[in-house]
CSV table of C-alpha atoms in Angstrom, one decimal:
chain,number,residue,atom,x,y,z
A,1,MET,CA,118.5,-160.5,-33.9
A,2,PRO,CA,117.5,-160.5,-30.2
A,3,TRP,CA,121.1,-160.8,-28.8
A,4,LEU,CA,122.4,-157.6,-30.4
A,5,ARG,CA,124.0,-155.0,-28.2
A,6,PRO,CA,125.2,-151.5,-29.0
A,7,GLN,CA,127.5,-151.6,-32.1
A,8,ALA,CA,131.2,-151.9,-31.6
A,9,THR,CA,133.8,-150.8,-34.2
A,10,ILE,CA,137.2,-152.3,-34.8
A,11,ASP,CA,139.4,-150.0,-36.9
A,12,VAL,CA,143.1,-150.8,-37.0
A,13,ARG,CA,143.9,-147.3,-38.3
A,14,HIS,CA,143.4,-145.9,-34.9
A,15,LEU,CA,146.2,-148.2,-33.7
A,16,LEU,CA,148.4,-147.6,-36.7
A,17,PRO,CA,151.4,-146.3,-34.8
A,18,CYS,CA,151.4,-149.6,-32.9
A,19,VAL,CA,150.4,-151.9,-35.8
A,20,VAL,CA,152.9,-150.6,-38.3
A,21,ALA,CA,155.6,-151.2,-35.7
A,22,ALA,CA,154.5,-154.8,-35.7
A,23,THR,CA,155.1,-155.2,-39.4
A,24,ALA,CA,158.7,-154.2,-38.9
A,25,PHE,CA,158.9,-156.2,-35.7
A,26,ARG,CA,157.7,-159.3,-37.5
A,27,ALA,CA,161.1,-159.6,-39.2
A,28,LEU,CA,162.7,-159.3,-35.8
A,29,GLU,CA,160.6,-162.2,-34.6
A,30,HIS,CA,161.9,-164.4,-37.4
A,31,ARG,CA,165.5,-163.4,-36.9
A,32,CYS,CA,165.5,-163.8,-33.1
A,33,ARG,CA,163.1,-166.7,-32.7
A,34,LEU,CA,162.9,-167.9,-29.1
A,35,GLN,CA,164.4,-171.3,-28.6
A,36,PRO,CA,162.6,-173.9,-26.5
A,37,SER,CA,165.0,-173.5,-23.6
A,38,SER,CA,164.3,-169.8,-23.3
A,39,MET,CA,160.5,-170.3,-23.3
A,40,HIS,CA,160.6,-172.0,-19.8
A,41,GLY,CA,158.4,-170.2,-17.4
A,42,GLY,CA,157.6,-167.3,-19.8
A,43,CYS,CA,155.2,-166.4,-22.5
A,44,PRO,CA,156.2,-165.7,-26.1
A,45,CYS,CA,155.0,-162.1,-25.8
A,46,SER,CA,158.3,-160.3,-26.4
A,47,PHE,CA,157.3,-156.7,-26.4
A,48,MET,CA,154.1,-154.8,-25.8
A,49,HIS,CA,153.2,-151.1,-25.5
A,50,THR,CA,150.1,-149.0,-25.2
A,51,CYS,CA,149.1,-146.0,-27.2
A,52,PRO,CA,146.2,-143.6,-26.9
A,53,TRP,CA,143.2,-144.1,-29.3
A,54,ARG,CA,143.6,-141.4,-31.9
A,55,PRO,CA,143.6,-141.1,-35.7
A,56,CYS,CA,146.9,-141.7,-37.4
A,57,SER,CA,148.6,-139.1,-39.5
A,58,PRO,CA,150.0,-139.9,-43.0
A,59,GLN,CA,153.6,-140.2,-41.9
A,60,HIS,CA,152.6,-143.3,-39.9
A,61,CYS,CA,151.7,-145.2,-43.0
A,62,HIS,CA,155.3,-146.6,-43.4
A,63,PRO,CA,156.8,-149.1,-41.0
A,64,PRO,CA,159.3,-147.4,-38.6
A,65,ARG,CA,162.6,-149.2,-37.9
A,66,TYR,CA,161.7,-149.7,-34.3
A,67,PRO,CA,158.5,-149.9,-32.3
A,68,PRO,CA,157.4,-146.2,-32.0
A,69,CYS,CA,158.7,-144.1,-29.2
A,70,THR,CA,155.3,-142.3,-29.1
A,71,ALA,CA,153.8,-145.1,-27.1
A,72,THR,CA,152.8,-144.1,-23.6
A,73,LEU,CA,154.1,-147.4,-22.2
A,74,ARG,CA,156.5,-150.0,-23.5
A,75,ILE,CA,156.9,-153.3,-21.6
A,76,CYS,CA,159.1,-156.4,-22.1
A,77,ALA,CA,157.8,-159.7,-20.8
A,78,ASP,CA,160.8,-161.4,-19.2
A,79,GLY,CA,162.9,-163.0,-21.9
A,80,GLY,CA,161.4,-160.6,-24.5
A,81,ALA,CA,164.0,-158.2,-23.2
A,82,ASN,CA,166.7,-160.5,-24.6
A,83,ARG,CA,165.1,-160.4,-28.1
A,84,LEU,CA,164.8,-156.6,-28.0
A,85,TYR,CA,168.4,-156.2,-26.8
A,86,ASP,CA,169.8,-158.7,-29.3
A,87,GLU,CA,168.0,-157.1,-32.2
A,88,LEU,CA,168.5,-153.4,-31.4
A,89,ARG,CA,172.1,-153.7,-30.1
A,90,GLY,CA,173.3,-156.1,-32.8
A,91,PRO,CA,175.9,-155.4,-35.5
A,92,SER,CA,173.3,-154.4,-38.1
A,93,HIS,CA,172.3,-151.5,-35.9
A,94,ALA,CA,175.8,-150.4,-34.8
A,95,SER,CA,175.8,-147.4,-37.2
A,96,ASP,CA,172.2,-146.3,-36.6
A,97,SER,CA,171.9,-142.7,-35.6
A,98,ALA,CA,168.5,-143.2,-34.0
A,99,PRO,CA,168.7,-144.2,-30.3
A,100,MET,CA,167.4,-147.5,-29.2
A,101,PRO,CA,163.9,-147.1,-27.6
A,102,LEU,CA,164.1,-148.4,-24.1
A,103,PRO,CA,161.2,-150.2,-22.5
A,104,HIS,CA,159.6,-148.5,-19.5
A,105,ALA,CA,159.5,-151.8,-17.6
A,106,ILE,CA,160.5,-155.4,-17.7
A,107,ILE,CA,158.1,-157.7,-15.9
A,108,GLY,CA,157.7,-161.4,-15.3
A,109,ASP,CA,159.2,-164.4,-13.5
A,110,LEU,CA,162.6,-163.2,-14.7
A,111,ASP,CA,163.8,-166.8,-15.3
A,112,SER,CA,164.5,-166.1,-19.0
A,113,ILE,CA,166.2,-162.7,-19.1
A,114,ARG,CA,170.0,-163.0,-19.4
A,115,PRO,CA,172.1,-161.4,-16.6
A,116,GLU,CA,173.9,-159.1,-19.0
A,117,VAL,CA,170.6,-157.9,-20.5
A,118,ALA,CA,169.1,-157.3,-17.0
A,119,ALA,CA,172.3,-155.4,-16.1
A,120,TYR,CA,172.1,-153.3,-19.2
A,121,TYR,CA,168.5,-152.2,-18.7
A,122,HIS,CA,169.0,-151.7,-15.0
A,123,ASP,CA,171.9,-149.4,-15.6
A,124,ALA,CA,169.7,-147.6,-18.2
A,125,GLY,CA,167.1,-146.9,-15.5
A,126,VAL,CA,164.5,-149.4,-16.7
A,127,ALA,CA,162.2,-150.7,-13.9
A,128,ILE,CA,162.7,-154.5,-13.6
A,129,THR,CA,160.0,-156.2,-11.5
A,130,ASP,CA,160.2,-159.8,-10.3
A,131,LEU,CA,156.7,-161.3,-10.0
A,132,SER,CA,157.9,-164.9,-9.7
A,133,HIS,CA,155.8,-165.2,-6.5
A,134,ASP,CA,152.7,-165.2,-8.6
A,135,GLN,CA,152.5,-168.5,-10.4
A,136,ASP,CA,148.7,-168.2,-11.2
A,137,SER,CA,149.2,-165.8,-14.0
A,138,THR,CA,151.3,-165.7,-17.1
A,139,ASP,CA,153.9,-163.1,-18.0
A,140,LEU,CA,151.5,-161.6,-20.5
A,141,GLN,CA,148.8,-161.3,-17.9
A,142,LYS,CA,151.2,-159.6,-15.6
A,143,CYS,CA,152.2,-157.2,-18.4
A,144,VAL,CA,148.6,-156.4,-19.3
A,145,ASP,CA,147.7,-155.8,-15.6
A,146,TYR,CA,150.7,-153.5,-15.3
A,147,ALA,CA,149.7,-151.6,-18.5
A,148,ALA,CA,146.1,-151.3,-17.4
A,149,ALA,CA,147.3,-149.8,-14.1
A,150,HIS,CA,149.9,-147.4,-15.6
A,151,GLY,CA,148.8,-146.6,-19.1
A,152,CYS,CA,146.6,-143.7,-20.3
A,153,ARG,CA,142.9,-144.0,-20.9
A,154,PRO,CA,141.2,-144.6,-23.2
A,155,GLN,CA,143.8,-147.4,-23.6
A,156,HIS,CA,144.9,-149.8,-26.3
A,157,ILE,CA,147.4,-152.5,-25.7
A,158,VAL,CA,149.4,-154.3,-28.5
A,159,ALA,CA,151.3,-157.5,-27.6
A,160,PHE,CA,154.0,-158.4,-30.1
A,161,GLY,CA,155.2,-162.0,-30.4
A,162,ALA,CA,151.9,-163.4,-29.0
A,163,HIS,CA,151.5,-166.1,-31.7
A,164,GLY,CA,155.0,-167.6,-31.6
A,165,GLY,CA,156.4,-170.4,-29.5
A,166,ARG,CA,154.6,-173.2,-27.7
A,167,LEU,CA,151.0,-174.0,-28.4
A,168,ASP,CA,150.0,-173.8,-24.7
A,169,HIS,CA,151.4,-170.3,-24.5
A,170,ILE,CA,149.5,-169.3,-27.7
A,171,LEU,CA,146.2,-170.6,-26.3
A,172,SER,CA,146.9,-168.8,-23.0
A,173,ASN,CA,147.5,-165.6,-24.9
A,174,LEU,CA,144.2,-166.1,-26.9
A,175,GLY,CA,142.5,-166.6,-23.5
A,176,CYS,CA,143.7,-163.1,-22.5
A,177,LEU,CA,141.5,-161.6,-25.1
A,178,TYR,CA,138.5,-162.9,-23.1
A,179,ARG,CA,140.0,-162.2,-19.7
A,180,TYR,CA,140.6,-158.6,-20.7
A,181,ARG,CA,137.6,-158.1,-22.9
A,182,HIS,CA,137.1,-154.7,-21.2
A,183,LEU,CA,140.4,-153.5,-22.7
A,184,SER,CA,141.4,-153.0,-26.3
A,185,LEU,CA,144.0,-155.8,-26.5
A,186,VAL,CA,145.6,-156.8,-29.8
A,187,LEU,CA,147.8,-159.8,-30.2
A,188,MET,CA,150.4,-159.8,-33.0
A,189,GLY,CA,153.0,-162.2,-34.3
A,190,GLU,CA,153.8,-164.8,-37.0
A,191,GLY,CA,152.0,-162.7,-39.5
A,192,ASN,CA,148.7,-162.4,-37.6
A,193,ILE,CA,146.7,-159.7,-36.0
A,194,THR,CA,144.2,-161.0,-33.5
A,195,ARG,CA,141.6,-159.5,-31.2
A,196,LEU,CA,138.2,-160.1,-29.7
A,197,VAL,CA,134.9,-159.4,-31.6
A,198,PRO,CA,132.4,-158.9,-28.8
A,199,ARG,CA,128.9,-160.4,-28.7
A,200,GLY,CA,126.5,-158.3,-30.7
A,201,ARG,CA,127.1,-156.2,-33.8
A,202,THR,CA,130.7,-155.2,-34.7
A,203,ILE,CA,132.0,-153.3,-37.7
A,204,VAL,CA,135.6,-154.3,-38.6
A,205,ARG,CA,137.5,-151.8,-40.8
A,206,PRO,CA,140.7,-153.5,-42.1
A,207,HIS,CA,143.6,-151.4,-43.2
A,208,ALA,CA,144.2,-152.4,-46.8
A,209,ASP,CA,148.0,-151.7,-46.6
A,210,LEU,CA,148.5,-153.7,-43.4
A,211,GLU,CA,145.8,-156.4,-43.2
A,212,GLY,CA,144.5,-159.2,-45.4
A,213,PRO,CA,143.5,-160.8,-47.5
A,214,ALA,CA,143.2,-163.9,-45.3
A,215,CYS,CA,141.0,-163.7,-42.2
A,216,GLY,CA,139.0,-165.9,-39.8
A,217,LEU,CA,136.4,-165.9,-37.1
A,218,VAL,CA,136.7,-168.5,-34.4
A,219,PRO,CA,134.3,-169.3,-31.5
A,220,LEU,CA,137.0,-170.3,-29.1
A,221,ALA,CA,134.9,-170.0,-25.9
A,222,GLY,CA,132.0,-172.1,-27.1
A,223,PRO,CA,129.3,-172.4,-29.8
A,224,ALA,CA,128.2,-169.2,-31.6
A,225,ARG,CA,125.7,-168.2,-34.2
A,226,ALA,CA,127.0,-165.5,-36.5
A,227,SER,CA,126.2,-163.5,-39.6
A,228,THR,CA,128.7,-161.5,-41.7
A,229,GLN,CA,128.9,-159.1,-44.5
A,230,GLY,CA,132.0,-158.2,-46.5
A,231,LEU,CA,133.7,-161.6,-46.6
A,232,LYS,CA,134.2,-163.9,-49.6
A,233,TRP,CA,132.3,-166.6,-47.7
A,234,ASP,CA,129.7,-164.8,-45.6
A,235,MET,CA,127.7,-166.5,-42.9
A,236,ASP,CA,123.9,-166.1,-42.4
A,237,ASP,CA,122.9,-167.0,-38.9
A,238,THR,CA,125.4,-169.9,-39.1
A,239,GLU,CA,126.4,-172.0,-36.1
A,240,MET,CA,130.1,-172.3,-35.5
A,241,ARG,CA,131.7,-174.5,-32.9
A,242,MET,CA,135.0,-176.2,-32.2
A,243,GLY,CA,134.8,-179.6,-33.9
A,244,GLY,CA,132.3,-178.2,-36.4
A,245,LEU,CA,132.2,-175.4,-38.8
A,246,LEU,CA,134.7,-172.6,-38.4
A,247,SER,CA,135.2,-169.5,-40.5
A,248,THR,CA,138.8,-170.0,-41.3
A,249,SER,CA,140.8,-169.2,-44.5
A,250,ASN,CA,138.2,-166.6,-45.4
A,251,ILE,CA,139.0,-163.6,-47.5
A,252,LEU,CA,138.4,-159.9,-47.0
A,253,GLU,CA,136.3,-158.5,-49.9
A,254,ALA,CA,135.0,-155.1,-48.6
A,255,GLU,CA,136.3,-152.0,-46.8
A,256,GLU,CA,134.1,-152.9,-43.9
A,257,VAL,CA,133.2,-156.3,-42.4
A,258,VAL,CA,130.0,-156.5,-40.4
A,259,VAL,CA,129.9,-159.3,-37.8
A,260,GLU,CA,126.7,-160.2,-35.8
A,261,SER,CA,127.1,-162.9,-33.2
A,262,ASP,CA,125.4,-164.2,-30.1
A,263,SER,CA,128.8,-164.9,-28.5
A,264,ASP,CA,132.3,-163.4,-28.4
A,265,LEU,CA,134.5,-164.4,-31.3
A,266,ILE,CA,138.2,-164.4,-32.1
A,267,TRP,CA,138.9,-162.2,-35.2
A,268,THR,CA,142.2,-162.9,-36.8
A,269,VAL,CA,143.6,-161.4,-40.0
A,270,GLN,CA,146.8,-161.8,-42.0
A,271,CYS,CA,149.3,-159.1,-41.3
A,272,LYS,CA,151.1,-157.9,-44.4
A,273,GLY,CA,154.8,-157.1,-44.3
């Protein structure tokens, strides 16, 4: 195909310390669901962290109780600090011997974080940055910019809670995949793992213990022609567009999925747990 560029590879196993944490964090999301009042001015991304791109070891194949402390950078987006505080300081964790992992930074408009939560993290030495003067970017964008500036390279960013809450926030978060296409940004929440499949040829290697079977490819930024191998309903130079055919409710059927497209696509897969 004439539009093909050098091959890209998406392999969640390189992100396993982050991804496994999300399977545990998914239960946290359901127990500490953001209420509409707490969503004002903030994005539903409750917790994000970056980790270096490296193969996982066998001990990472079971979900830890908390997001891993091995991350190079852990960030709470505004009211996400409330959710982390409530879950990890709650009665169910009162007898835990493991210390609560602190975020390295809390960033955003700071119109959602509760005063007692801000005071707790301030006293613990966590950097709290008020960026309310910038109303042209969301809290997630502010966090990704911070992570890109302060994380290690090569860099991979996982945003938890990115699919919960208001629809406009979810759409904005999906837009971040295009905005930060030069970074390895993964959105997680509500039982989904989502990232960008770049134009050209991409090999997706799902982790059988964490991903599937449901998956989808969506041309969110405009029409696309795509071919796939490894799905139950493969495409063959098929046009997709909003308002037309979309590859939704598809099923993983191979250890590798090959995607060839003339435009960037959203890849989303069911997160087990």
